[in-house]
Coordinates of C-alpha atoms in Angstrom, one line a residue:
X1 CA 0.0 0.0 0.0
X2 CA 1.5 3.2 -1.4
X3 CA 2.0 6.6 1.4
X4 CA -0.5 8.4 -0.8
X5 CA -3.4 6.2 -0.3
X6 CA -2.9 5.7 3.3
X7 CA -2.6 9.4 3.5
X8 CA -6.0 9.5 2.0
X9 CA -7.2 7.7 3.7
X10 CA -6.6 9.6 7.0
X11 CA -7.8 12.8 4.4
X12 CA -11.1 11.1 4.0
X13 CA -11.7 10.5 7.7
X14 CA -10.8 14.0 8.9
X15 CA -13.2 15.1 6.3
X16 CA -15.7 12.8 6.9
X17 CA -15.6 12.1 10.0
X18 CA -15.2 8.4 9.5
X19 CA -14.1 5.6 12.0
X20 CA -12.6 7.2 14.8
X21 CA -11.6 10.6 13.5
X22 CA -13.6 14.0 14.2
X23 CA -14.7 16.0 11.6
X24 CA -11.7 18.5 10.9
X25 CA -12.6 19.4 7.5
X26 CA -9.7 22.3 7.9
X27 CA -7.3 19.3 8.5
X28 CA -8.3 17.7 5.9
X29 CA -7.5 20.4 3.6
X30 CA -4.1 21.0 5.1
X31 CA -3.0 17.6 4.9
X32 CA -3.9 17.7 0.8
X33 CA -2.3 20.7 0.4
X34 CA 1.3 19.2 2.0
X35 CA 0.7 16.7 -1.1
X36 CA -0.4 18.7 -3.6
X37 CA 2.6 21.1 -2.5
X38 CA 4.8 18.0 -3.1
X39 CA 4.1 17.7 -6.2
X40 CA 1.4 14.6 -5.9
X41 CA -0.5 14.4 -9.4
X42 CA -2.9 12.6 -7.0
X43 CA -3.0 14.7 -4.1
X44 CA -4.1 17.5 -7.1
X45 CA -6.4 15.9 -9.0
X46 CA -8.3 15.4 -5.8
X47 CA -8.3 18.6 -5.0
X48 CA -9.2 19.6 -7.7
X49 CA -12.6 17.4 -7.7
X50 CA -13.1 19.2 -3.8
X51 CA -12.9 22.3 -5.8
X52 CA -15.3 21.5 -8.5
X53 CA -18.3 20.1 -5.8
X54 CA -17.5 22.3 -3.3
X55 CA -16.6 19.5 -0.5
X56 CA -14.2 20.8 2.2
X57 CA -13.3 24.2 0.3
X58 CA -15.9 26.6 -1.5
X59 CA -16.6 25.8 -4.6
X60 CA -14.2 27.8 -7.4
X61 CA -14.5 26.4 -10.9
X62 CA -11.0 28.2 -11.6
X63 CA -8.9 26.8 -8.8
X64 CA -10.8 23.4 -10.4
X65 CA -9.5 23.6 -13.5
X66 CA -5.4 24.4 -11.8
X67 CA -5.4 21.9 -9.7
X68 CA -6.9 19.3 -12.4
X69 CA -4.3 21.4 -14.9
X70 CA -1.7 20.6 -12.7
X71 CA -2.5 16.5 -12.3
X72 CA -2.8 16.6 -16.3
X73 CA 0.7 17.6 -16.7
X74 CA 2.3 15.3 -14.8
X75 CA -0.1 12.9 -17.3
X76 CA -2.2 11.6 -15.2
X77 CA -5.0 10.4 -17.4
X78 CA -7.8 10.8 -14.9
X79 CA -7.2 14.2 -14.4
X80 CA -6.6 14.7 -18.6
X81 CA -10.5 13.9 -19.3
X82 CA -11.6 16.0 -16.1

């Protein structure tokens, strides 16, 4: 199991609220942004999804469309047809 999907993992729970983890939807964000700061096409594809339905951040189309932008160009095909 790679670093990136447990770090998710804890992402989603903090987000959620899931298992044994209270909602911290701020922690959440901050532990995606040390990815997406890394350079994780994953960690900024996600984000930009979060972006795009509003779920942990307000909704921006435009920070969308950089954060998928940024995924694509490290081609990572999901983010390519997003």
């Amino acid at each position: 199991v790679s670093d990136w999907i447990i770090k998710f993992s804890i992402i989603e729970n903090y987000l959620f609220g899931k298992k044994d983890f209270e909602k911290n939807e701020k922690k959440a964000i901050e532990l995606l942004l040390e990815e997406v700061n890394k350079g994780n096409k994953y960690a900024q594809n996600k984000l930009g999804y979060f972006y795009k339905n509003g779920i942990g951040v307000e909704k921006n189309v435009y920070k969308s469309f950089y954060y998928y932008k940024l995924s694509a160009e490290q081609n990572y095909s999901v983010a390519q047809y997003n």
